[in-house]
Each structure stands twice: as C-alpha cells, then as structure tokens.
Short mmCIF file of N, CA, C and O in Angstrom, two decimals:
data_model
loop_
_atom_site.label_atom_id
_atom_site.label_comp_id
_atom_site.label_asym_id
_atom_site.label_seq_id
_atom_site.Cartn_x
_atom_site.Cartn_y
_atom_site.Cartn_z
N MET A 215 -19.98 -10.22 16.55
CA MET A 215 -18.90 -11.16 16.40
C MET A 215 -17.97 -11.03 17.61
O MET A 215 -17.54 -9.94 17.92
N SER A 216 -17.69 -12.15 18.24
CA SER A 216 -16.90 -12.05 19.46
C SER A 216 -15.51 -12.66 19.33
O SER A 216 -14.73 -12.55 20.24
N SER A 217 -15.19 -13.30 18.20
CA SER A 217 -13.87 -13.89 18.11
C SER A 217 -13.36 -13.89 16.67
O SER A 217 -14.13 -13.73 15.72
N HIS A 218 -12.08 -14.07 16.58
CA HIS A 218 -11.45 -14.17 15.25
C HIS A 218 -12.02 -15.37 14.50
O HIS A 218 -12.23 -15.29 13.28
N HIS A 219 -12.28 -16.46 15.19
CA HIS A 219 -12.80 -17.67 14.54
C HIS A 219 -14.18 -17.42 13.93
O HIS A 219 -14.48 -17.89 12.84
N GLU A 220 -15.01 -16.67 14.64
CA GLU A 220 -16.33 -16.34 14.10
C GLU A 220 -16.21 -15.43 12.88
O GLU A 220 -16.92 -15.60 11.90
N TRP A 221 -15.29 -14.45 12.96
CA TRP A 221 -15.05 -13.57 11.81
C TRP A 221 -14.58 -14.38 10.60
O TRP A 221 -15.07 -14.21 9.49
N ALA A 222 -13.61 -15.28 10.81
CA ALA A 222 -13.09 -16.10 9.71
C ALA A 222 -14.19 -16.96 9.10
O ALA A 222 -14.28 -17.11 7.88
N ALA A 223 -15.05 -17.53 9.94
CA ALA A 223 -16.16 -18.34 9.44
C ALA A 223 -17.13 -17.48 8.63
O ALA A 223 -17.61 -17.91 7.57
N GLU A 224 -17.39 -16.26 9.08
CA GLU A 224 -18.31 -15.37 8.36
C GLU A 224 -17.75 -14.95 7.00
O GLU A 224 -18.45 -15.02 6.00
N VAL A 225 -16.49 -14.51 6.95
CA VAL A 225 -15.93 -14.07 5.67
C VAL A 225 -15.73 -15.26 4.72
O VAL A 225 -15.87 -15.11 3.51
N THR A 226 -15.46 -16.43 5.26
CA THR A 226 -15.33 -17.63 4.42
C THR A 226 -16.67 -18.00 3.83
O THR A 226 -16.77 -18.34 2.64
N ALA A 227 -17.73 -17.94 4.62
CA ALA A 227 -19.07 -18.24 4.10
C ALA A 227 -19.46 -17.24 3.01
O ALA A 227 -20.03 -17.62 1.97
N ARG A 228 -19.15 -15.97 3.22
CA ARG A 228 -19.45 -14.94 2.20
C ARG A 228 -18.64 -15.22 0.92
O ARG A 228 -19.15 -15.14 -0.18
N HIS A 229 -17.38 -15.58 1.07
CA HIS A 229 -16.53 -15.93 -0.08
C HIS A 229 -17.12 -17.11 -0.85
O HIS A 229 -17.21 -17.09 -2.07
N ASP A 230 -17.51 -18.14 -0.12
CA ASP A 230 -18.04 -19.34 -0.76
C ASP A 230 -19.34 -19.06 -1.50
O ASP A 230 -19.61 -19.65 -2.54
N ALA A 231 -20.14 -18.15 -0.99
CA ALA A 231 -21.42 -17.81 -1.64
C ALA A 231 -21.21 -16.94 -2.87
O ALA A 231 -21.88 -17.13 -3.89
N GLN A 232 -20.27 -15.99 -2.81
CA GLN A 232 -20.09 -15.03 -3.90
C GLN A 232 -18.99 -15.40 -4.88
O GLN A 232 -19.02 -14.95 -6.01
N LYS A 233 -18.01 -16.18 -4.45
CA LYS A 233 -16.85 -16.55 -5.26
C LYS A 233 -16.27 -15.35 -6.01
O LYS A 233 -16.20 -15.33 -7.23
N PRO A 234 -15.81 -14.31 -5.27
CA PRO A 234 -15.35 -13.08 -5.91
C PRO A 234 -13.93 -13.12 -6.48
O PRO A 234 -13.55 -12.21 -7.22
N TYR A 235 -13.14 -14.14 -6.17
CA TYR A 235 -11.74 -14.14 -6.55
C TYR A 235 -11.40 -15.34 -7.43
O TYR A 235 -12.02 -16.39 -7.34
N ALA A 236 -10.36 -15.14 -8.25
CA ALA A 236 -9.81 -16.25 -9.04
C ALA A 236 -9.11 -17.21 -8.09
O ALA A 236 -8.58 -16.78 -7.07
N PRO A 237 -9.11 -18.46 -8.35
CA PRO A 237 -9.66 -19.14 -9.52
C PRO A 237 -11.08 -19.66 -9.33
O PRO A 237 -11.68 -20.18 -10.25
N GLU A 238 -11.64 -19.48 -8.13
CA GLU A 238 -12.99 -20.02 -7.87
C GLU A 238 -14.05 -19.39 -8.76
O GLU A 238 -15.08 -19.99 -9.03
N ASN A 239 -13.82 -18.16 -9.21
CA ASN A 239 -14.81 -17.49 -10.05
C ASN A 239 -14.68 -17.84 -11.53
O ASN A 239 -15.34 -17.26 -12.37
N GLY A 240 -13.81 -18.79 -11.84
CA GLY A 240 -13.64 -19.22 -13.22
C GLY A 240 -12.58 -18.46 -13.98
O GLY A 240 -12.26 -18.79 -15.12
N GLN A 241 -12.00 -17.43 -13.38
CA GLN A 241 -10.94 -16.65 -14.02
C GLN A 241 -9.58 -17.21 -13.61
O GLN A 241 -9.42 -17.71 -12.49
N PRO A 242 -8.60 -17.12 -14.50
CA PRO A 242 -7.26 -17.59 -14.11
C PRO A 242 -6.59 -16.57 -13.19
O PRO A 242 -6.93 -15.39 -13.20
N LEU A 243 -5.63 -17.05 -12.42
CA LEU A 243 -4.81 -16.14 -11.64
C LEU A 243 -3.99 -15.30 -12.62
O LEU A 243 -3.57 -15.79 -13.67
N ARG A 244 -3.77 -14.05 -12.30
CA ARG A 244 -3.09 -13.13 -13.21
C ARG A 244 -1.59 -13.37 -13.29
O ARG A 244 -0.96 -13.14 -14.32
N PHE A 245 -0.98 -13.81 -12.19
CA PHE A 245 0.46 -14.00 -12.14
C PHE A 245 0.80 -15.47 -11.98
O PHE A 245 0.01 -16.25 -11.46
N LYS A 246 2.01 -15.83 -12.43
CA LYS A 246 2.48 -17.20 -12.27
C LYS A 246 3.76 -17.20 -11.42
O LYS A 246 4.37 -16.14 -11.23
N ALA A 247 4.13 -18.34 -10.92
CA ALA A 247 5.35 -18.43 -10.12
C ALA A 247 6.53 -17.96 -10.96
O ALA A 247 6.65 -18.31 -12.12
N GLY A 248 7.37 -17.14 -10.35
CA GLY A 248 8.53 -16.59 -11.02
C GLY A 248 8.33 -15.19 -11.57
O GLY A 248 9.30 -14.51 -11.90
N ASP A 249 7.08 -14.74 -11.68
CA ASP A 249 6.82 -13.40 -12.21
C ASP A 249 7.38 -12.32 -11.28
O ASP A 249 7.17 -12.37 -10.07
N PRO A 250 8.06 -11.31 -11.85
CA PRO A 250 8.47 -10.17 -11.04
C PRO A 250 7.27 -9.24 -10.86
O PRO A 250 6.56 -8.94 -11.81
N VAL A 251 7.04 -8.84 -9.63
CA VAL A 251 5.88 -8.00 -9.33
C VAL A 251 6.29 -6.84 -8.43
O VAL A 251 7.35 -6.87 -7.80
N ILE A 252 5.43 -5.85 -8.40
CA ILE A 252 5.55 -4.76 -7.43
C ILE A 252 4.41 -4.97 -6.44
O ILE A 252 3.25 -5.03 -6.83
N TYR A 253 4.76 -5.15 -5.18
CA TYR A 253 3.77 -5.27 -4.11
C TYR A 253 3.62 -3.89 -3.48
O TYR A 253 4.60 -3.25 -3.11
N THR A 254 2.38 -3.42 -3.36
CA THR A 254 2.09 -2.16 -2.69
C THR A 254 1.41 -2.47 -1.37
O THR A 254 0.32 -3.06 -1.35
N ASN A 255 2.05 -2.09 -0.26
CA ASN A 255 1.47 -2.39 1.05
C ASN A 255 0.35 -1.39 1.37
O ASN A 255 0.14 -0.43 0.63
N PRO A 256 -0.40 -1.62 2.45
CA PRO A 256 -1.51 -0.73 2.78
C PRO A 256 -1.12 0.74 2.98
O PRO A 256 -1.95 1.63 2.82
N ALA A 257 0.15 1.02 3.29
CA ALA A 257 0.60 2.40 3.46
C ALA A 257 1.02 3.04 2.12
O ALA A 257 1.41 4.19 2.09
N GLY A 258 0.96 2.26 1.03
CA GLY A 258 1.31 2.78 -0.28
C GLY A 258 2.78 2.63 -0.65
O GLY A 258 3.22 3.12 -1.68
N ILE A 259 3.55 1.92 0.18
CA ILE A 259 4.97 1.71 -0.10
C ILE A 259 5.10 0.51 -1.03
O ILE A 259 4.47 -0.52 -0.83
N GLU A 260 5.93 0.66 -2.06
CA GLU A 260 6.08 -0.38 -3.08
C GLU A 260 7.37 -1.16 -2.89
O GLU A 260 8.41 -0.59 -2.54
N PHE A 261 7.29 -2.47 -3.15
CA PHE A 261 8.43 -3.37 -3.02
C PHE A 261 8.54 -4.22 -4.27
O PHE A 261 7.56 -4.87 -4.65
N PRO A 262 9.72 -4.26 -4.91
CA PRO A 262 9.90 -5.17 -6.04
C PRO A 262 10.17 -6.58 -5.50
O PRO A 262 11.12 -6.80 -4.75
N LEU A 263 9.31 -7.50 -5.84
CA LEU A 263 9.41 -8.88 -5.35
C LEU A 263 9.18 -9.85 -6.49
O LEU A 263 9.06 -9.45 -7.65
N ARG A 264 9.09 -11.12 -6.16
CA ARG A 264 8.83 -12.15 -7.16
C ARG A 264 7.82 -13.13 -6.57
O ARG A 264 7.87 -13.45 -5.39
N VAL A 265 6.90 -13.61 -7.41
CA VAL A 265 5.93 -14.62 -6.98
C VAL A 265 6.68 -15.94 -6.84
O VAL A 265 7.36 -16.38 -7.77
N THR A 266 6.57 -16.57 -5.67
CA THR A 266 7.25 -17.85 -5.44
C THR A 266 6.29 -19.03 -5.45
O THR A 266 6.72 -20.16 -5.60
N GLY A 267 5.01 -18.76 -5.27
CA GLY A 267 4.03 -19.85 -5.23
C GLY A 267 2.65 -19.32 -4.92
O GLY A 267 2.41 -18.11 -4.98
N PHE A 268 1.77 -20.24 -4.59
CA PHE A 268 0.38 -19.89 -4.38
C PHE A 268 -0.11 -20.43 -3.05
O PHE A 268 0.25 -21.52 -2.64
N TYR A 269 -0.94 -19.64 -2.41
CA TYR A 269 -1.54 -20.03 -1.13
C TYR A 269 -2.74 -20.91 -1.43
O TYR A 269 -3.69 -20.47 -2.10
N GLN A 270 -2.70 -22.12 -0.97
CA GLN A 270 -3.79 -23.06 -1.19
C GLN A 270 -4.84 -22.90 -0.09
O GLN A 270 -4.50 -22.61 1.05
N ARG A 271 -6.06 -23.13 -0.44
CA ARG A 271 -7.14 -22.98 0.53
C ARG A 271 -6.97 -23.96 1.69
O ARG A 271 -6.88 -25.17 1.49
N PRO A 272 -6.92 -23.45 2.91
CA PRO A 272 -6.81 -24.32 4.07
C PRO A 272 -8.11 -25.08 4.32
O PRO A 272 -9.18 -24.67 3.86
N ALA A 273 -8.01 -26.15 5.07
CA ALA A 273 -9.20 -26.95 5.38
C ALA A 273 -10.17 -26.21 6.29
O ALA A 273 -11.39 -26.36 6.17
N SER A 274 -9.64 -25.40 7.20
CA SER A 274 -10.51 -24.65 8.11
C SER A 274 -10.75 -23.24 7.56
O SER A 274 -10.00 -22.77 6.71
N PRO A 275 -11.78 -22.54 8.04
CA PRO A 275 -12.04 -21.18 7.56
C PRO A 275 -10.81 -20.28 7.72
O PRO A 275 -10.14 -20.31 8.75
N CYS A 276 -10.54 -19.50 6.69
CA CYS A 276 -9.36 -18.64 6.69
C CYS A 276 -9.72 -17.28 6.11
O CYS A 276 -10.09 -17.18 4.93
N GLY A 277 -9.61 -16.25 6.93
CA GLY A 277 -9.95 -14.91 6.49
C GLY A 277 -9.04 -14.40 5.39
O GLY A 277 -9.48 -13.68 4.50
N GLN A 278 -7.77 -14.76 5.42
CA GLN A 278 -6.85 -14.32 4.37
C GLN A 278 -7.30 -14.87 3.02
O GLN A 278 -7.39 -14.13 2.05
N TYR A 279 -7.51 -16.16 2.96
CA TYR A 279 -7.92 -16.77 1.69
C TYR A 279 -9.27 -16.21 1.25
O TYR A 279 -9.46 -15.87 0.08
N ALA A 280 -10.20 -16.07 2.17
CA ALA A 280 -11.53 -15.56 1.84
C ALA A 280 -11.50 -14.12 1.36
O ALA A 280 -12.40 -13.68 0.64
N ASN A 281 -10.45 -13.38 1.71
CA ASN A 281 -10.31 -11.99 1.26
C ASN A 281 -9.38 -11.87 0.06
O ASN A 281 -8.91 -10.78 -0.25
N GLY A 282 -9.12 -12.97 -0.63
CA GLY A 282 -8.41 -12.94 -1.90
C GLY A 282 -6.92 -13.17 -1.88
O GLY A 282 -6.28 -13.09 -2.92
N ALA A 283 -6.33 -13.47 -0.73
CA ALA A 283 -4.89 -13.71 -0.68
C ALA A 283 -4.57 -15.04 -1.36
O ALA A 283 -5.00 -16.09 -0.89
N ARG A 284 -3.83 -14.96 -2.47
CA ARG A 284 -3.51 -16.16 -3.24
C ARG A 284 -2.03 -16.32 -3.55
O ARG A 284 -1.58 -17.37 -3.93
N TYR A 285 -1.25 -15.25 -3.40
CA TYR A 285 0.14 -15.25 -3.85
C TYR A 285 1.13 -15.24 -2.70
O TYR A 285 0.98 -14.50 -1.74
N LEU A 286 2.18 -16.06 -2.85
CA LEU A 286 3.31 -16.06 -1.93
C LEU A 286 4.47 -15.37 -2.62
O LEU A 286 4.67 -15.54 -3.83
N LEU A 287 5.23 -14.56 -1.88
CA LEU A 287 6.28 -13.74 -2.46
C LEU A 287 7.63 -14.02 -1.81
O LEU A 287 7.69 -14.60 -0.73
N ASP A 288 8.70 -13.59 -2.46
CA ASP A 288 10.05 -13.78 -1.93
C ASP A 288 10.45 -12.60 -1.05
O ASP A 288 11.18 -11.73 -1.42
N TRP A 289 9.93 -12.59 0.16
CA TRP A 289 10.22 -11.52 1.10
C TRP A 289 10.45 -12.11 2.47
O TRP A 289 10.55 -13.33 2.61
N ASP A 290 10.56 -11.26 3.47
CA ASP A 290 10.92 -11.75 4.80
C ASP A 290 9.83 -12.55 5.50
O ASP A 290 10.07 -13.11 6.56
N CYS A 291 8.64 -12.61 4.93
CA CYS A 291 7.57 -13.46 5.48
C CYS A 291 6.94 -14.25 4.34
O CYS A 291 5.82 -14.00 3.94
N PRO A 292 7.70 -15.23 3.79
CA PRO A 292 7.27 -15.96 2.60
C PRO A 292 6.01 -16.81 2.79
O PRO A 292 5.42 -17.26 1.83
N TRP A 293 5.59 -17.02 4.03
CA TRP A 293 4.39 -17.80 4.32
C TRP A 293 3.13 -16.92 4.29
O TRP A 293 2.03 -17.44 4.33
N PHE A 294 3.29 -15.60 4.23
CA PHE A 294 2.16 -14.68 4.32
C PHE A 294 1.64 -14.35 2.92
O PHE A 294 2.32 -13.71 2.13
N PRO A 295 0.42 -14.80 2.58
CA PRO A 295 -0.10 -14.56 1.24
C PRO A 295 -0.65 -13.14 1.06
O PRO A 295 -1.06 -12.50 2.03
N VAL A 296 -0.63 -12.67 -0.17
CA VAL A 296 -1.16 -11.34 -0.49
C VAL A 296 -2.18 -11.46 -1.61
O VAL A 296 -2.11 -12.36 -2.44
N PRO A 297 -3.13 -10.53 -1.66
CA PRO A 297 -4.14 -10.55 -2.73
C PRO A 297 -3.59 -9.97 -4.03
O PRO A 297 -2.67 -9.14 -4.03
N GLU A 298 -4.18 -10.40 -5.11
CA GLU A 298 -3.81 -9.93 -6.44
C GLU A 298 -3.94 -8.41 -6.56
O GLU A 298 -3.17 -7.76 -7.27
N SER A 299 -4.91 -7.84 -5.84
CA SER A 299 -5.15 -6.39 -5.92
C SER A 299 -3.96 -5.57 -5.43
O SER A 299 -3.86 -4.39 -5.73
N ARG A 300 -3.04 -6.17 -4.68
CA ARG A 300 -1.87 -5.46 -4.17
C ARG A 300 -0.65 -5.64 -5.08
O ARG A 300 0.44 -5.17 -4.77
N LEU A 301 -0.81 -6.36 -6.18
CA LEU A 301 0.31 -6.66 -7.07
C LEU A 301 0.11 -6.08 -8.45
O LEU A 301 -1.01 -5.95 -8.94
N ARG A 302 1.24 -5.75 -9.08
CA ARG A 302 1.23 -5.43 -10.51
C ARG A 302 2.53 -5.96 -11.10
O ARG A 302 3.55 -6.07 -10.39
N LEU A 303 2.50 -6.31 -12.36
CA LEU A 303 3.68 -6.85 -13.02
C LEU A 303 4.77 -5.79 -13.06
O LEU A 303 4.51 -4.63 -13.39
N ASP A 304 5.99 -6.18 -12.71
CA ASP A 304 7.13 -5.28 -12.77
C ASP A 304 7.75 -5.44 -14.15
O ASP A 304 8.61 -6.28 -14.37
N GLU A 305 7.28 -4.64 -15.08
CA GLU A 305 7.70 -4.76 -16.47
C GLU A 305 9.19 -4.50 -16.66
O GLU A 305 9.79 -4.99 -17.61
N SER A 306 9.80 -3.74 -15.76
CA SER A 306 11.23 -3.46 -15.88
C SER A 306 12.08 -4.70 -15.62
O SER A 306 13.23 -4.77 -16.03
N ARG A 307 11.50 -5.69 -14.94
CA ARG A 307 12.24 -6.93 -14.65
C ARG A 307 11.64 -8.14 -15.34
O ARG A 307 12.12 -9.26 -15.16
N ALA A 308 10.59 -7.94 -16.14
CA ALA A 308 9.93 -9.06 -16.81
C ALA A 308 10.82 -9.58 -17.93
O ALA A 308 11.47 -8.82 -18.64
N VAL A 309 10.83 -10.89 -18.08
CA VAL A 309 11.57 -11.52 -19.18
C VAL A 309 10.60 -11.67 -20.34
O VAL A 309 9.56 -12.31 -20.19
N PRO A 310 10.94 -11.08 -21.49
CA PRO A 310 10.02 -11.20 -22.63
C PRO A 310 9.91 -12.65 -23.08
O PRO A 310 10.89 -13.39 -23.09
N GLU A 311 8.68 -13.04 -23.43
CA GLU A 311 8.46 -14.40 -23.92
C GLU A 311 8.92 -14.47 -25.36
O GLU A 311 8.71 -13.56 -26.14
N LEU A 312 9.54 -15.58 -25.71
CA LEU A 312 10.01 -15.76 -27.07
C LEU A 312 8.86 -16.08 -28.00
O LEU A 312 7.98 -16.87 -27.67
N ASP A 313 8.88 -15.48 -29.15
CA ASP A 313 7.94 -15.82 -30.20
C ASP A 313 8.36 -17.19 -30.74
O ASP A 313 9.52 -17.40 -31.08
N ALA A 314 7.45 -18.15 -30.81
CA ALA A 314 7.77 -19.50 -31.23
C ALA A 314 8.40 -19.52 -32.62
O ALA A 314 9.37 -20.25 -32.87
N ALA A 315 7.90 -18.70 -33.53
CA ALA A 315 8.46 -18.66 -34.88
C ALA A 315 9.88 -18.09 -34.86
O ALA A 315 10.77 -18.56 -35.58
N ALA A 316 10.11 -17.08 -34.03
CA ALA A 316 11.45 -16.48 -33.95
C ALA A 316 12.43 -17.45 -33.34
O ALA A 316 13.61 -17.45 -33.70
N ALA A 317 11.98 -18.29 -32.44
CA ALA A 317 12.87 -19.26 -31.79
C ALA A 317 13.35 -20.32 -32.77
O ALA A 317 14.45 -20.86 -32.64
N ILE A 318 12.54 -20.61 -33.79
CA ILE A 318 12.91 -21.64 -34.79
C ILE A 318 13.95 -21.09 -35.76
O ILE A 318 14.82 -21.82 -36.21
N ARG A 319 13.89 -19.80 -36.03
CA ARG A 319 14.81 -19.21 -37.01
C ARG A 319 16.23 -19.27 -36.62
O ARG A 319 16.89 -19.38 -35.81
#
C-alpha cells in the first residue's frame, strides 16, 4: 500500500464485505444523541462527554467509518467521530427513563 487513499479503499472494501459494525450488521447503535458517555482514548485517559450526533457514511472510502467510528461528541473536535468500542454509558450522569405507568399516576 503506497497511499492513504489505497488504505482507505482497502479497509472500506473489508468493511463492506464483513459488515462488522452497527447499524450495517443489523444491530442498533448502542448510544443515542444526548447520552452521557465516558470516552477512553488510546492512552487509557477517560473523558466525560455527551453524544451529539452520528457520523454518516461518506460517499468516498473512509477509514474512520470503515473502522467503526459512528459517534460525534461534545468536545474540542466535534467533527471527529469515535467508535462505540471507546465509549461506555456514564451512569452517574444518565437521566433515568420514566416508567410510563408511574408518569400517569
């Protein structure tokens, strides 16, 4: 491989053949916009953030998307997507969902 473009084309082709990530594999995304999450960077440092949106598949081959990056976060680089494997729900900041029956009472 001699260029980034060739690498992106290769990992995109592998992604398309194997469909290893949600939602292409038929599984739902684990987090929704607004969810509080803990992002763990490659060095193991954790950051409390919030999901702001989702990275949509670009028209041209994209190594980030092909490697599972689907989530956009509220941090200093909001355009940079991260994979689900780097996130976990921040239960200390999660808003409990109301029970429908309890809401009627």
